[in-house]
Short mmCIF file of C-alpha atoms and ligand atoms in Angstrom, two decimals:
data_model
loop_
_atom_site.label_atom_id
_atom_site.label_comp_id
_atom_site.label_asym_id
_atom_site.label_seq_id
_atom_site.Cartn_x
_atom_site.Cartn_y
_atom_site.Cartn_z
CA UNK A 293 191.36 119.38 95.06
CA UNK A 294 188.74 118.62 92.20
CA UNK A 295 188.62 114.96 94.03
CA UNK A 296 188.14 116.90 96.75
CA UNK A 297 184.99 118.90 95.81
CA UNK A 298 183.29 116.01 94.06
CA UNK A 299 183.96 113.46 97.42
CA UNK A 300 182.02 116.91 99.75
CA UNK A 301 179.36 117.77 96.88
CA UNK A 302 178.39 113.53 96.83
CA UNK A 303 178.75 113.81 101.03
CA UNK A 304 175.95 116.63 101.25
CA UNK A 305 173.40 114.58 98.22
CA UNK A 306 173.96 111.74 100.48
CA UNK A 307 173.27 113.66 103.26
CA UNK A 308 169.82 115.64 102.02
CA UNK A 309 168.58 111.83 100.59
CA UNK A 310 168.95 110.49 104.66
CA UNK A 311 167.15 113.52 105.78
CA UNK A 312 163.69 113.52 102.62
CA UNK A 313 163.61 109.90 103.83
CA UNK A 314 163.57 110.76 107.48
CA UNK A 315 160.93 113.23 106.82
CA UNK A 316 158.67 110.96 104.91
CA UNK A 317 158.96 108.43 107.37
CA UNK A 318 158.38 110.97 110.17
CA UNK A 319 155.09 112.06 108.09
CA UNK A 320 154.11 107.90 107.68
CA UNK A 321 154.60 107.64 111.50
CA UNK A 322 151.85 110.64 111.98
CA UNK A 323 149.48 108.23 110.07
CA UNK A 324 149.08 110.88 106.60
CA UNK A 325 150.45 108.52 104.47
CA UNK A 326 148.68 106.05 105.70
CA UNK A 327 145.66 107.72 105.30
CA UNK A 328 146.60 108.97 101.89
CA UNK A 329 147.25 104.83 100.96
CA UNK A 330 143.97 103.97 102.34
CA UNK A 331 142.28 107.11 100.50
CA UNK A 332 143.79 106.38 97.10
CA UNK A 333 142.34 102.43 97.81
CA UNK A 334 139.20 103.39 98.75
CA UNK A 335 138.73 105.74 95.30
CA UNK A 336 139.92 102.76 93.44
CA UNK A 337 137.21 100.16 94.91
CA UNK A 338 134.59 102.76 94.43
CA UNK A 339 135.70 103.33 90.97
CA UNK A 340 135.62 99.45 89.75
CA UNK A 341 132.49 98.81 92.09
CA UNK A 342 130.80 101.79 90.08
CA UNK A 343 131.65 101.09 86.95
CA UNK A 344 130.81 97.20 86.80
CA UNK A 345 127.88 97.09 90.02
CA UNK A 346 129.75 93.75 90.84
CA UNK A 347 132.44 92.57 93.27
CA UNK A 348 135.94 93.50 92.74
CA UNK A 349 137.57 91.03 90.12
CA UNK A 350 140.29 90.48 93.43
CA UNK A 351 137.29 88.67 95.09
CA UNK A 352 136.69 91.45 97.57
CA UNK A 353 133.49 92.42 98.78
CA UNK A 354 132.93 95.59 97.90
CA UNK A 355 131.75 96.67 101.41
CA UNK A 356 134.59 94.03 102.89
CA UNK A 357 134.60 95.84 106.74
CA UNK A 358 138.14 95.31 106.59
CA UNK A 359 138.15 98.27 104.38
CA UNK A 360 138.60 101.81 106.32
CA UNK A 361 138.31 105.25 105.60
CA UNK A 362 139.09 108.08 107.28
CA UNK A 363 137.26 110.81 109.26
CA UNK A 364 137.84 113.19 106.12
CA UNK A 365 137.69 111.04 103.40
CA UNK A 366 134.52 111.41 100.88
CA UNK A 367 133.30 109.06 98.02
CA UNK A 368 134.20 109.87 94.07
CA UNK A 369 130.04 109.99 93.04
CA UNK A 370 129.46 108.42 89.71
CA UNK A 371 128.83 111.27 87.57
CA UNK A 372 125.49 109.73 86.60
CA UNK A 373 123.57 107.71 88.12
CA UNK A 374 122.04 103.70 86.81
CA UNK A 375 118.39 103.61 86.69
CA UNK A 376 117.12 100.56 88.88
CA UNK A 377 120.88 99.63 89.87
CA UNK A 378 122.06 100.54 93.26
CA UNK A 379 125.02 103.54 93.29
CA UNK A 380 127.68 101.93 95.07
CA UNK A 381 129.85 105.39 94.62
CA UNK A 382 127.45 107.09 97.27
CA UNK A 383 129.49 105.42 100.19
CA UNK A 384 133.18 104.27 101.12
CA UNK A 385 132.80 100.37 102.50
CA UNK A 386 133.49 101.34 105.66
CA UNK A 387 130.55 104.07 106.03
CA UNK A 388 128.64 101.37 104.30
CA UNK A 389 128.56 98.93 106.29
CA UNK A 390 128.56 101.21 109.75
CA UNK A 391 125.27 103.13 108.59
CA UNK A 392 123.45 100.05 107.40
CA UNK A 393 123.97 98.45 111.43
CA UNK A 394 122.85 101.87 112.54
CA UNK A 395 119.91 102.09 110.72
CA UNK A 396 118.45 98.66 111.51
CA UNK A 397 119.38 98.89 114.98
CA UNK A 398 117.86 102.17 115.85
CA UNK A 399 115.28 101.45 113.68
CA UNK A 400 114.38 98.09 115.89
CA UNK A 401 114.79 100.42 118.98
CA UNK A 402 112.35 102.42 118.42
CA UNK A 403 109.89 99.49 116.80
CA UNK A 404 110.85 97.90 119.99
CA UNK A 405 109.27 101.25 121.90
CA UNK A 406 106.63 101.55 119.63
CA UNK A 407 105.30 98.43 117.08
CA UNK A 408 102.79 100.51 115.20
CA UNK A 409 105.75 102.15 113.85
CA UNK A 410 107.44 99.38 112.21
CA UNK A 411 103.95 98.31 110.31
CA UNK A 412 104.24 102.33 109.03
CA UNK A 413 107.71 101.49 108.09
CA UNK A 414 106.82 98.49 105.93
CA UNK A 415 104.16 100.55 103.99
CA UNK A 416 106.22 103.86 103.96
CA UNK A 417 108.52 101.71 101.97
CA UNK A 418 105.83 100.62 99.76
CA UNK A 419 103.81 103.86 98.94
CA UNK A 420 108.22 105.40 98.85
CA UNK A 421 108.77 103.33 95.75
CA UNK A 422 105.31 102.26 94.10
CA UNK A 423 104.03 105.48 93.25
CA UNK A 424 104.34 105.97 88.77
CA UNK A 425 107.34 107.20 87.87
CA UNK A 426 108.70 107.46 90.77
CA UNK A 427 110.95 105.10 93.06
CA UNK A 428 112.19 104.47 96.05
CA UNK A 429 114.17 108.00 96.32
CA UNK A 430 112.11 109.15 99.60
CA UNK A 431 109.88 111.62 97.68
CA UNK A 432 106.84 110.31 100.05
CA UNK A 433 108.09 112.24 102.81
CA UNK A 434 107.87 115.70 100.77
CA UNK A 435 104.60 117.47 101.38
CA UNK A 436 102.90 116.75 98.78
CA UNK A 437 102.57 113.00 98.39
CA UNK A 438 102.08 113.10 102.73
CA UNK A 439 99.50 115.46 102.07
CA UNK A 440 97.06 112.78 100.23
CA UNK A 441 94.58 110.88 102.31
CA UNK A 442 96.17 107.50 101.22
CA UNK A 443 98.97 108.44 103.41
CA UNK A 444 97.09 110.11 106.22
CA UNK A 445 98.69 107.41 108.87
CA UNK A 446 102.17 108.07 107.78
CA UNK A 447 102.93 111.41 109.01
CA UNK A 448 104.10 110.51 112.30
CA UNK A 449 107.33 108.81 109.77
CA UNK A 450 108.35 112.01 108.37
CA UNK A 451 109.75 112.69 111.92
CA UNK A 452 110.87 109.20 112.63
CA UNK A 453 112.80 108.82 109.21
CA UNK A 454 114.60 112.01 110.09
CA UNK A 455 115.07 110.95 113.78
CA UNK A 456 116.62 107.23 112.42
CA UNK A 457 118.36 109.15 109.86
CA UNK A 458 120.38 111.81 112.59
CA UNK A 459 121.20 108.82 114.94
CA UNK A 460 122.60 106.90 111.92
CA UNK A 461 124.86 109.96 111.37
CA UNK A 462 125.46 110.53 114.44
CA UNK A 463 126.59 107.01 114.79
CA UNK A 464 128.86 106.85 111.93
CA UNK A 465 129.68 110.77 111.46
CA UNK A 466 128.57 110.16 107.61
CA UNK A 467 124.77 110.89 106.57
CA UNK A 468 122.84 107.96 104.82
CA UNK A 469 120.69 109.41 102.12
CA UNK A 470 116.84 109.46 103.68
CA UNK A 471 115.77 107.28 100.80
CA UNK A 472 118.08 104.47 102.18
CA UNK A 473 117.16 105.37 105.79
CA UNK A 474 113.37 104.56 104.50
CA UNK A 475 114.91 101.13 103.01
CA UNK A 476 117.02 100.01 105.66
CA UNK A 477 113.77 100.85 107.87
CA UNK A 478 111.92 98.91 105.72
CA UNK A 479 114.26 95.65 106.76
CA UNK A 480 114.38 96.50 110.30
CA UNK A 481 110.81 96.25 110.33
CA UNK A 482 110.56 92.81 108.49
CA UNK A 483 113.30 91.55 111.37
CA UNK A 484 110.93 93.20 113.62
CA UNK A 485 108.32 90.81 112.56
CA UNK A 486 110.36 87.89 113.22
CA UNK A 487 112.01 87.60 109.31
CA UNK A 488 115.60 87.33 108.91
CA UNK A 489 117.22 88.97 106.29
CA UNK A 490 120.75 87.10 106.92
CA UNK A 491 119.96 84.59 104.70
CA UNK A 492 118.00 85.72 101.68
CA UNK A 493 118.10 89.62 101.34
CA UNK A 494 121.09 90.65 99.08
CA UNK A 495 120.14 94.41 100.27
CA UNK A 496 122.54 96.75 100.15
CA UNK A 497 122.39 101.14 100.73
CA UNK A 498 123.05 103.08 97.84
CA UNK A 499 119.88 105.32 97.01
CA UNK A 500 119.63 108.71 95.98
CA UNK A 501 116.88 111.04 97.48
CA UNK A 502 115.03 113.37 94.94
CA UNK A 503 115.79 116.60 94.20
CA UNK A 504 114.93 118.45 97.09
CA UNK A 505 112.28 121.47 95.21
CA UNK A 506 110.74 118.01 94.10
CA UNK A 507 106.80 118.23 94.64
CA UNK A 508 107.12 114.28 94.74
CA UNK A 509 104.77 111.73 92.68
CA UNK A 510 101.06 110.93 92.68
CA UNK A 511 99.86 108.68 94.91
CA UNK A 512 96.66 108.26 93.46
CA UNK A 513 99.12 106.11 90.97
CA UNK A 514 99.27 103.50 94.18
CA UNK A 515 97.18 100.40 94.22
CA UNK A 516 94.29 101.76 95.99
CA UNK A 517 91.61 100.10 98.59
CA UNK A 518 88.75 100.25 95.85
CA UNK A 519 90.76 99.34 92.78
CA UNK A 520 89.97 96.02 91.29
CA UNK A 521 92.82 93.06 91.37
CA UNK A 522 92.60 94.01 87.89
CA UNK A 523 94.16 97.15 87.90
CA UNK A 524 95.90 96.31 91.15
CA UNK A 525 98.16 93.52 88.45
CA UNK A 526 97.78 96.22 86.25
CA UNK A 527 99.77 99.34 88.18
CA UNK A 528 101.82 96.93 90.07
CA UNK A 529 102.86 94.79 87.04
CA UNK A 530 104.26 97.99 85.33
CA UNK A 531 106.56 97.57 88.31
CA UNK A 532 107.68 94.36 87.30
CA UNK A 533 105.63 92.15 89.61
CA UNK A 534 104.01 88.95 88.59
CA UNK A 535 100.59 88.15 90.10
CA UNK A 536 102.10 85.77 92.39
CA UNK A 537 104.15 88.41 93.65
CA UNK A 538 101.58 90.54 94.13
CA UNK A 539 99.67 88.64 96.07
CA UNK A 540 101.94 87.29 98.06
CA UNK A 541 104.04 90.97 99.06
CA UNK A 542 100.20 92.30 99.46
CA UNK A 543 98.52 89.64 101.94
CA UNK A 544 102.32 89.01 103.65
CA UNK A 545 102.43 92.27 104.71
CA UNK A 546 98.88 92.45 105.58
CA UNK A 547 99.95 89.73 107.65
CA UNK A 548 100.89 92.68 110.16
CA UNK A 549 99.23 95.88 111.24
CA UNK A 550 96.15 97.49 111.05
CA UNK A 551 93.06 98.96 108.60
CA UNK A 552 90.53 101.78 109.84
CA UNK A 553 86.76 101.13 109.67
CA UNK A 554 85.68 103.10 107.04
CA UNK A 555 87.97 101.46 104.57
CA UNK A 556 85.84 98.03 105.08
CA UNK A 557 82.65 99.28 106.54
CA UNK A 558 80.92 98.91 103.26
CA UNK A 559 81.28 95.31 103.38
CA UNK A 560 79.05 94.84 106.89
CA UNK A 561 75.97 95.26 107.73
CA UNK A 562 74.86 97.18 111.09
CA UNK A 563 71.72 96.46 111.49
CA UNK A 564 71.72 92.48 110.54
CA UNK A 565 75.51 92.00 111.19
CA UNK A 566 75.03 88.21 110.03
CA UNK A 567 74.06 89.33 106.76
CA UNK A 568 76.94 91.69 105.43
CA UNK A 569 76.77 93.11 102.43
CA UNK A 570 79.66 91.43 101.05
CA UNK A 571 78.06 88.12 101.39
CA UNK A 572 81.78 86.61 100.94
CA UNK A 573 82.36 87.84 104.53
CA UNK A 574 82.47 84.98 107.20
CA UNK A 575 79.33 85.98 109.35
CA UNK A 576 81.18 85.35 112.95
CA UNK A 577 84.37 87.70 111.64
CA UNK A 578 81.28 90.38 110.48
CA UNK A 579 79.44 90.43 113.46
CA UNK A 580 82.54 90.51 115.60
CA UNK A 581 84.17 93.86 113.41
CA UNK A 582 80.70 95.26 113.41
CA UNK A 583 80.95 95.72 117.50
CA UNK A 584 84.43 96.70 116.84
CA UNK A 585 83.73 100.02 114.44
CA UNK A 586 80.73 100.92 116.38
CA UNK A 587 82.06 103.42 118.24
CA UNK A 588 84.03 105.39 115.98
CA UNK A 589 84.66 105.61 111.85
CA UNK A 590 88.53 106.02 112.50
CA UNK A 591 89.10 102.70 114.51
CA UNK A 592 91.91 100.66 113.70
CA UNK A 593 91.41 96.77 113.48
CA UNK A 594 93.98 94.45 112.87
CA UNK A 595 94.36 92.22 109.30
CA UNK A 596 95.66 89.03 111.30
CA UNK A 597 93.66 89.17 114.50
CA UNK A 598 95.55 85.66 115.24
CA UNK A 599 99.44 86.36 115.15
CA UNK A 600 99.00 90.04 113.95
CA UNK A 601 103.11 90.69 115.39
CA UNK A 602 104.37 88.20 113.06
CA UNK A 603 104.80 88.43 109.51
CA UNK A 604 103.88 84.94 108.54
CA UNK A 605 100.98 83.04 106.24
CA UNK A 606 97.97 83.46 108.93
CA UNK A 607 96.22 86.29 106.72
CA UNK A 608 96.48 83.49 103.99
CA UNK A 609 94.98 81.14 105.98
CA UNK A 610 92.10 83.81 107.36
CA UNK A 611 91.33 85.28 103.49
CA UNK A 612 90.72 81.31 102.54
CA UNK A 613 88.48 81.50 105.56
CA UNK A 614 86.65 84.20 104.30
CA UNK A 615 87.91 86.30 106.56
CA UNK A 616 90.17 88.84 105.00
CA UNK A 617 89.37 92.41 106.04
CA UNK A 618 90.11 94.72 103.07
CA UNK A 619 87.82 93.64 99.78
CA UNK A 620 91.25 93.53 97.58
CA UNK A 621 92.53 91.20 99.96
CA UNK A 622 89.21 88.70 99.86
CA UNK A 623 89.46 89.49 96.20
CA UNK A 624 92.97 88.10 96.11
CA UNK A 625 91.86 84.58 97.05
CA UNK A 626 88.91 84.26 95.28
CA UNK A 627 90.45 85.49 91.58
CA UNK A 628 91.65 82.65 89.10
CA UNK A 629 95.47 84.62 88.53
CA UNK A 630 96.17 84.94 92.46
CA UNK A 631 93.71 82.17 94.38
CA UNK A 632 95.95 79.45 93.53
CA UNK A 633 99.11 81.57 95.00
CA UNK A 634 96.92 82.02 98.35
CA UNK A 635 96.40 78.53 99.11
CA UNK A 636 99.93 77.63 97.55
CA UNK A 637 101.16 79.84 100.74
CA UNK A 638 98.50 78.86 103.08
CA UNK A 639 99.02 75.26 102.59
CA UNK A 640 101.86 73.21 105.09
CA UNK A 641 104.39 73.51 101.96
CA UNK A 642 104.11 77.23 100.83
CA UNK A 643 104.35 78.15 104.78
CA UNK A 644 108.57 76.73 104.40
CA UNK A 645 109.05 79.24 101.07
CA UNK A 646 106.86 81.96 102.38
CA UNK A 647 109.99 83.47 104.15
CA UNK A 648 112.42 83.64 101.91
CA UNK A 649 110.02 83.88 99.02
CA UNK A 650 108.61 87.08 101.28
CA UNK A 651 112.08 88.91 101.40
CA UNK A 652 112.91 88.48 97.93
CA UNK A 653 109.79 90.27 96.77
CA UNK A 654 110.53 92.86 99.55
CA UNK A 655 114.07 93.86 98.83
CA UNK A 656 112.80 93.61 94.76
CA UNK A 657 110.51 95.79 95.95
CA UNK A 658 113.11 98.36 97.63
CA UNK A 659 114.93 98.58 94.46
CA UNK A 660 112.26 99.91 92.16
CA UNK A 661 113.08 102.84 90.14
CA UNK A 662 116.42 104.21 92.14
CA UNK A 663 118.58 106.35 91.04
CA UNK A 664 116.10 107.98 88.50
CA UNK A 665 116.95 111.03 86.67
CA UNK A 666 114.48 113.34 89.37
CA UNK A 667 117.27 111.79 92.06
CA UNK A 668 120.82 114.12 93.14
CA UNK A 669 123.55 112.36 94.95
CA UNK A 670 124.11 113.47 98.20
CA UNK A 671 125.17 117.52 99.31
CA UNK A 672 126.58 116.46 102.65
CA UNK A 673 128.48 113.24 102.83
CA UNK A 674 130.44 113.37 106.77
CA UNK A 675 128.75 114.99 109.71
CA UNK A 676 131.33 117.93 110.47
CA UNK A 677 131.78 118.92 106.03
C1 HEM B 815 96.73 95.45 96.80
C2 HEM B 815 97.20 96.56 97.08
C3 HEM B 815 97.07 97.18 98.45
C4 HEM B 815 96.06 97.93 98.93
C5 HEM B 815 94.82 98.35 98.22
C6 HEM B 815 96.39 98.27 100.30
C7 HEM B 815 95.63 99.05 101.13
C8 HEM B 815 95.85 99.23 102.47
C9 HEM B 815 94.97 99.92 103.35
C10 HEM B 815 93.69 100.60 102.95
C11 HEM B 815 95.50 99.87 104.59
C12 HEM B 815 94.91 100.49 105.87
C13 HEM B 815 95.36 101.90 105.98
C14 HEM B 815 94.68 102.73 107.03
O1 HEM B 815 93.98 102.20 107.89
O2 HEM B 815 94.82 103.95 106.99
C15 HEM B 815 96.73 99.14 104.48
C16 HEM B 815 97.56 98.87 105.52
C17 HEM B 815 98.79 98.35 105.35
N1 HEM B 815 99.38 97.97 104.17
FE1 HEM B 815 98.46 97.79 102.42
N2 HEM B 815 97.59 97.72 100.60
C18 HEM B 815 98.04 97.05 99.50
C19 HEM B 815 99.23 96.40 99.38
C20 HEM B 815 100.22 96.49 100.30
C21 HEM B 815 101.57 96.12 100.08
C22 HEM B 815 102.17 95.61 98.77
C23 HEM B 815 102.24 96.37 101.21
C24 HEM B 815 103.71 96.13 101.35
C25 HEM B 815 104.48 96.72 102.22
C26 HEM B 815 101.30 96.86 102.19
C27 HEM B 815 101.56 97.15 103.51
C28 HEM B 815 100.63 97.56 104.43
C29 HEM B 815 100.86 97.64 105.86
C30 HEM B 815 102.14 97.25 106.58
C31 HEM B 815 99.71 98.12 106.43
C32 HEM B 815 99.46 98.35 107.92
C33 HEM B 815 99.83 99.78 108.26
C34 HEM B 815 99.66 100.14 109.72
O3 HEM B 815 99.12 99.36 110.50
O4 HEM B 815 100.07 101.26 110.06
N3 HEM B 815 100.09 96.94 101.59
N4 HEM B 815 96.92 98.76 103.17
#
């Protein structure tokens, strides 16, 4: 009998084991456990990735697209932030690597519409990130800092950034922060221009914006049209930027779009155009930008009147020819700590290192001062939470 009882009680154990396992594997078939797998990796790569800012020691890239998340799973954000280092917790791979395609390609569709937009992108980035004690954490799209004259021609990317931004999201279903929309921008507008990143820009997402009741930072801290190369080494060495660098991120991306009249006017002469007032002017290049601004104060004039869609060493080339448009720029090749980088560039040689040499300083560039202590992570990381 007690045989019995033990053989029935053993029976039913047996039986309730085959029927958790036949649930579990019911719940596996409806994908939740496979999610839950992939949720519980996905924590784990952001967690090494966050802690060391490095690949995984497995050899993994930490945004491998193998790696996939779901539709409802979030990133772990560090709880704080590294100055200057990018915050690999602010994504999953996945997300990563989907928004960062997005970006650049709506970014080039619209360029692609519209090319003055993609010279405002290149400088947005720079007047983002340059300004004192700030960074590149998309505080120069707050009111304030688009309220000072230096940034007069880039309000139109307020709009655009959020536009780029929404079709990135929309795209993905997760929200890129607006500070990397401005940075991926940045590179879609350098591809724009005929660069490629593919081979020498390690650039990855993974900015914080600023607080949102953030006033933003003071432009007048930004190398300005009538500063002296002096203090132009001087604020943008603080940065971390030799001389050579500055010259060479400065006149590069001068290489492409445009300067209004009344930021060079006081270097011509109206009445004698072959005598400007900055005798240093070429007299053909004078006479010729003297018809130009005649009609109106505001009118814009290409730097590189050559190739002026191409980001390449032809500004170089014109500023040796005395025919840079902005002082600062003539100023750049005729100074002892930055002439020699000009005709370094200018020269057959310097034109083969100008690319890559050009991108590093760029994505250096789009790096300055993340993740600052004035930055939050993220309040809405998918579309539909
Ligand atoms: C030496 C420091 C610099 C000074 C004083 C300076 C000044 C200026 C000025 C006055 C303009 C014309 C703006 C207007 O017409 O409203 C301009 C245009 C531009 N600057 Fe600079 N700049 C400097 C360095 C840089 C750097 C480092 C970049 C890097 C991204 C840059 C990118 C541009 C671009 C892309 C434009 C053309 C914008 C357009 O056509 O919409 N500049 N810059």
């Amino acid at each position: 009998m007690n045989r019995r009882v033990t053989w029935r009680s053993g029976l039913r154990k047996a039986l309730l084991l085959q029927l958790l396992l036949t649930v579990w594997w019911l719940i596996c078939l409806s994908d939740l456990c496979v999610v839950a797998a992939k949720e519980e990796e996905s924590e784990v790569v952001h967690h090494v990735i966050t802690i060391s800012g490095k690949r995984r020691a497995s050899g993994r890239l930490p945004f491998s697209s193998s790696s996939s998340s779901s539709s409802s799973s979030k990133p772990k954000y560090a709880s704080t932030a590294v100055k200057g280092k990018i915050d690999y917790s602010l994504y999953l791979p996945s997300d990563h690597d989907c928004l960062l395609v997005a970006i650049r390609s709506t970014a080039g569709a619209m360029f692609r519409k519209n090319a003055g937009l993609a010279a405002a992108a290149l400088r947005l980035g720079f007047h983002d990130c340059m300004t004192k004690g700030g960074g590149c954490d998309a505080s120069v799209l707050t009111a304030g800092e688009m309220a000072h004259p230096i940034n007069r021609r880039l309000k139109v990317m307020v709009g655009v950034i959020n536009e780029i931004q929404r079709r990135a999201a929309e795209a993905c279903k997760v929200v890129p922060t607006k500070a990397d929309t401005i940075a991926a921008a940045v590179i879609a507008s350098a591809e724009f221009y005929g660069l490629s990143c593919a081979r020498y820009c390690p650039f990855k997402l993974g900015r914080r914006d600023v607080h949102p009741s953030s006033k933003g930072d003071d432009p007048g801290t930004l190398p300005s049209v009538t500063d002296s190369v002096s203090i132009v080494l001087e604020k943008m060495g603080s940065l971390g930027f030799s001389p050579k660098e500055v010259a060479l991120y400065s006149l590069g991306s001068h290489s492409i779009g445009q300067a209004s009249c009344f930021l060079f006017e006081d270097r011509l002469n109206k009445r004698q155009c072959r005598l400007p007032r900055d005798e240093r002017l070429d007299n053909g290049r004078a006479c010729d930008l003297v018809k130009v601004c005649a009609a109106k104060r505001n009118q814009l004039v290409p730097f590189d009147y050559i190739t002026p869609t191409k980001l390449d060493t032809n500004y170089l080339k014109l500023v040796l020819q005395r025919q840079g448009l902005l002082r600062i720029d003539q100023d750049f090749g005729d100074d002892a700590r930055t002439a020699g980088v000009v005709r370094q560039y200018a020269s057959g040689k310097g034109e083969r290192s100008f690319h890559g040499d050009y991108l590093q300083v760029l994505v250096k560039s789009l790096s300055i001062g993340i993740n600052g202590p004035k930055s939050v992570a993220p309040r809405k990381y998918r579309l539909t939470t």
